[in-house]
CSV table of C-alpha atoms in Angstrom, one decimal:
chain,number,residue,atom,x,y,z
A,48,UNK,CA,13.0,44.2,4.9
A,49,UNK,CA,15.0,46.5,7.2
A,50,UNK,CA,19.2,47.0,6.7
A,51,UNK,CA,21.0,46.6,10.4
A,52,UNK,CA,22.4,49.3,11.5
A,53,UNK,CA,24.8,49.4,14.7
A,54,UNK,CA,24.0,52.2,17.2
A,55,UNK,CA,27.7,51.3,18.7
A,56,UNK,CA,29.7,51.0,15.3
A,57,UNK,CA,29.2,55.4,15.0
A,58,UNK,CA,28.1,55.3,11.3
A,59,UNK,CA,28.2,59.0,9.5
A,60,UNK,CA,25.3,59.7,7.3
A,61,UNK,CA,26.6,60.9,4.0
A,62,UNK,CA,24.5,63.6,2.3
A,63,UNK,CA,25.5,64.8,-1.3
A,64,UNK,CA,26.5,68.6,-2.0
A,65,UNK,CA,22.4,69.6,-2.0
A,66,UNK,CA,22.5,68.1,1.9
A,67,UNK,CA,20.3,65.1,0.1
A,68,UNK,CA,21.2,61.8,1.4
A,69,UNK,CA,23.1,60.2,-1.7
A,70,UNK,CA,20.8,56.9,-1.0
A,71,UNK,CA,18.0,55.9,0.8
A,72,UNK,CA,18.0,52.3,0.4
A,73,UNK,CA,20.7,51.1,1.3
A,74,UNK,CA,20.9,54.2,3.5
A,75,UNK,CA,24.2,56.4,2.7
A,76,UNK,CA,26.2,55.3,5.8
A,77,UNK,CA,30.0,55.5,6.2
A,78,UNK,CA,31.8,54.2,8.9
A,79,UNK,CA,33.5,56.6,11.2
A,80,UNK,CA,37.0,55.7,10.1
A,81,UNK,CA,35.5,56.5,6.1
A,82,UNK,CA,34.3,59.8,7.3
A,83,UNK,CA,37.6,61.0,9.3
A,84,UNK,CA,39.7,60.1,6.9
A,85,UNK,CA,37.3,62.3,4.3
A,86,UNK,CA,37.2,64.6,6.1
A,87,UNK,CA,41.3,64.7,6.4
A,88,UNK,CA,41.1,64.7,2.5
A,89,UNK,CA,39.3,67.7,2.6
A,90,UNK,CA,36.3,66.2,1.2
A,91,UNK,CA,33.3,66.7,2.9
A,92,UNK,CA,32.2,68.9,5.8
A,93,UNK,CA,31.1,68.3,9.0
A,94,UNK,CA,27.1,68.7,9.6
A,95,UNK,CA,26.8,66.9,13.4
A,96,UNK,CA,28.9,65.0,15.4
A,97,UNK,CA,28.6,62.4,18.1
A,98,UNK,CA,29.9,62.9,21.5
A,99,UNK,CA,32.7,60.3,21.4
A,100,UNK,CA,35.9,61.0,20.2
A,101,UNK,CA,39.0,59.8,18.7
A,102,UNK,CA,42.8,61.2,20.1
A,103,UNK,CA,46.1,60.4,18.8
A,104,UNK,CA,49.0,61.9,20.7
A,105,UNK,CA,48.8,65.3,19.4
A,106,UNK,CA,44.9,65.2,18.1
A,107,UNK,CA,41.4,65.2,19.3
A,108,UNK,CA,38.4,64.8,17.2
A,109,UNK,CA,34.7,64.4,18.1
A,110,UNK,CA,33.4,61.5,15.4
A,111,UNK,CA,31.3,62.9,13.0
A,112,UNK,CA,27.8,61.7,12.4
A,113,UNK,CA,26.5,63.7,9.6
A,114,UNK,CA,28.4,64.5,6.8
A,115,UNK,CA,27.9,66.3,3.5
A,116,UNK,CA,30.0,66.2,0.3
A,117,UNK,CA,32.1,69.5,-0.6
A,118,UNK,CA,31.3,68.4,-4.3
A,119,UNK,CA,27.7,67.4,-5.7
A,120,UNK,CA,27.6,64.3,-7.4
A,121,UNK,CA,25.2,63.4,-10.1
A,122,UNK,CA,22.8,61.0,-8.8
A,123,UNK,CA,22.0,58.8,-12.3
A,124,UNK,CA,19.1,59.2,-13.7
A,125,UNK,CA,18.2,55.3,-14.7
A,126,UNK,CA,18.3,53.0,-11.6
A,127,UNK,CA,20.5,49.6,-12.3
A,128,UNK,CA,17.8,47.0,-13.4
A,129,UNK,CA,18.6,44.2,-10.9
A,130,UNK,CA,16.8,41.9,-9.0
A,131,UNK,CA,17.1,44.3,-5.8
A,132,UNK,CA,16.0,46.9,-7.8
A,133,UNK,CA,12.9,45.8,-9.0
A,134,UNK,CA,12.2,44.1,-5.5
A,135,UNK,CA,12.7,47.3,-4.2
A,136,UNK,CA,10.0,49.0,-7.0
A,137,UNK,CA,7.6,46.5,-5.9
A,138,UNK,CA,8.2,47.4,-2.2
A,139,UNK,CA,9.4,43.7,-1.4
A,140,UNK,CA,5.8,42.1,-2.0
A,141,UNK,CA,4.8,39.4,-4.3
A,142,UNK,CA,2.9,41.4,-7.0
A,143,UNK,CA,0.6,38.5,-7.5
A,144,UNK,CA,-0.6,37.7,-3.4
A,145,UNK,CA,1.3,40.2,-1.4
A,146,UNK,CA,3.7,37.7,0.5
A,147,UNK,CA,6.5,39.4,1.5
A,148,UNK,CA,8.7,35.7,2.1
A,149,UNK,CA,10.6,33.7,0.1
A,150,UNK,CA,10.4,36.6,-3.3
A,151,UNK,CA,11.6,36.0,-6.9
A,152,UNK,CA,10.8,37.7,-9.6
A,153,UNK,CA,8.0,36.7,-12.3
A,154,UNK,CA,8.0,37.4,-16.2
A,155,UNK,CA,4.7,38.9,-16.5
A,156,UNK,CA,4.9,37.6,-20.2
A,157,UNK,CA,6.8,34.0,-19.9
A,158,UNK,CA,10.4,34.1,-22.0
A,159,UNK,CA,8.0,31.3,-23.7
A,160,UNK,CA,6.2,33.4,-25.2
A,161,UNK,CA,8.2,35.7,-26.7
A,162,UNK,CA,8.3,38.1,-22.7
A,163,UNK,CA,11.8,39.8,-22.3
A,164,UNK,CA,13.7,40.5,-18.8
A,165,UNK,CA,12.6,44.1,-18.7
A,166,UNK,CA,11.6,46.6,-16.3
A,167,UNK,CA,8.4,46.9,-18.4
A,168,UNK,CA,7.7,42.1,-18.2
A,169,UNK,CA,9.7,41.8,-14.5
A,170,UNK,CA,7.6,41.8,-11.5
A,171,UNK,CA,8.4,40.5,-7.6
A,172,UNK,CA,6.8,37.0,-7.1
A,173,UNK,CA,6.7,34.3,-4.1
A,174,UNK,CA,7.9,31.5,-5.3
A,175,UNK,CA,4.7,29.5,-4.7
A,176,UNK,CA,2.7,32.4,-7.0
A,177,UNK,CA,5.6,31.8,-9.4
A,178,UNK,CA,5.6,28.1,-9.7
A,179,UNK,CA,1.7,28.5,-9.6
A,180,UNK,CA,2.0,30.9,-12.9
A,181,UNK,CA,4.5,28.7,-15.0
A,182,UNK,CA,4.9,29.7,-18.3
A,183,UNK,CA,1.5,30.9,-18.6
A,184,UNK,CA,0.1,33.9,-19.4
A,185,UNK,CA,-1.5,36.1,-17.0
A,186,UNK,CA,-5.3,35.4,-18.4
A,187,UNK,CA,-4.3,31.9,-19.0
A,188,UNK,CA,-3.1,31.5,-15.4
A,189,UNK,CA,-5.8,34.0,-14.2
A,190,UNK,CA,-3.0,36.0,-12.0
A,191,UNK,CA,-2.5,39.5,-13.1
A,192,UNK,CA,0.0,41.7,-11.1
A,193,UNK,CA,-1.1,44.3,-8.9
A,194,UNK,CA,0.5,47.2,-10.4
A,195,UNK,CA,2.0,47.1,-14.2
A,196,UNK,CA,5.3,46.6,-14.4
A,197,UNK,CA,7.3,49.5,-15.1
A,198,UNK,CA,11.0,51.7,-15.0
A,199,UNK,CA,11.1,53.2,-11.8
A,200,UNK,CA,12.9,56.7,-11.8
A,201,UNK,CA,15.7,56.9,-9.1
A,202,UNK,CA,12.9,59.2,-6.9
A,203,UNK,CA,10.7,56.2,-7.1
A,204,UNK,CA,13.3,53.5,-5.7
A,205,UNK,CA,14.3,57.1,-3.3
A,206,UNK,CA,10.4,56.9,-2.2
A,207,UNK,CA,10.2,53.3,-1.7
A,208,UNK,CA,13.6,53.0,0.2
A,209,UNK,CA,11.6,55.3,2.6
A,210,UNK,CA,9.4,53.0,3.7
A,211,UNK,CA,12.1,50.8,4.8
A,212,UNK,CA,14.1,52.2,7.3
A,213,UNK,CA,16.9,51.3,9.0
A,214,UNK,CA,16.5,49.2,11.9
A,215,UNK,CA,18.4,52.3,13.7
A,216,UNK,CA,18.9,56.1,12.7
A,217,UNK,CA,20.5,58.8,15.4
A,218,UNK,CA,18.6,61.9,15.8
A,219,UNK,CA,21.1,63.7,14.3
A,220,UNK,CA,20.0,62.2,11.1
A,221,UNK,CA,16.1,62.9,11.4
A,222,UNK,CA,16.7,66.3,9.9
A,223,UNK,CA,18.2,65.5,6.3
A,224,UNK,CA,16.9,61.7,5.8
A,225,UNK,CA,12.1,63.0,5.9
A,226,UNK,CA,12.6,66.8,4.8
A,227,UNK,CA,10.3,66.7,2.2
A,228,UNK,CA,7.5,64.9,4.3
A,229,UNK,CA,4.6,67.0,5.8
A,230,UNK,CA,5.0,69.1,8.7
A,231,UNK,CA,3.2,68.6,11.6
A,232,UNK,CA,1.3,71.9,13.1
């Protein structure tokens, strides 16, 4: 699952006031018109710029291409539990075969039996694994999930979103989008 991102539409990356990306998946993007009008508000600063510009008459501006927030914003603590959510968890794979197509999501426990929509019963599922499970329970269906369902922290969707990139990121953004991965010597 990758987002499209146009190299030709000059999208800023948008970090929060800790020069953290405020999202990973979806990727924190503005478009340039969003970030030169923030930064005419006064509201973020310029990390990078492209090399095109924008004029008026009396104005010239390089676009910018990184940008960070003047004031840190909270992230929240519990991710949203939706269906993108918990796809996202389960790094868009069936939890049942590993299909990566055609995803739903599975009550581990059936509503039938008593199973709630939780973070903690809610699992990604193909539709055929799905269909193939029913109402039963895992023994009785003999299909157990791969990993136990469970509520992600916002780090863990963070984590996960890193796996799927962007179809495009500019170098500009290398620096702020992998800092905590490993160094190489």
């Amino acid at each position: 699952m990758t987002i499209a991102v146009s190299p030709q539409a000059l999208p800023a990356l948008v970090l929060n006031a800790d020069y953290r990306p405020l999202s990973y998946y979806p990727l924190s993007l503005w478009s340039w018109q969003d970030a030169i009008k923030a930064v005419f508000l006064d509201r973020v600063n310029i990390i990078a710029e492209y090399e095109h510009s924008v004029s008026s008459p009396s104005f010239s501006m390089r676009l910018p291409s990184v940008v960070c927030l003047k004031t840190y914003v909270q992230p929240s603590r519990n991710p949203a539990f939706t269906r993108f959510n918990v796809f996202l968890r389960d790094r868009f794979e069936c939890q049942y075969c590993g299909a990566h197509d055609d995803l739903t999501f599975d009550h581990v426990i059936p509503r039938a039996h008593g199973g709630e929509t939780t973070w903690e019963n809610v699992v990604a599922a193909c539709s055929p694994c799905n269909l193939r499970k029913g109402s039963k329970l895992p023994k009785q269906a003999g299909m157990f999930p791969s990993q136990k369902p469970y509520q992600p922290t916002v780090q863990d969707l963070h984590n996960n979103g890193r796996l799927f990139p962007p179809n495009y990121l500019h170098d500009s953004w290398l620096d702020y989008l992998y800092w905590d991965t490993e160094l190489q010597p």
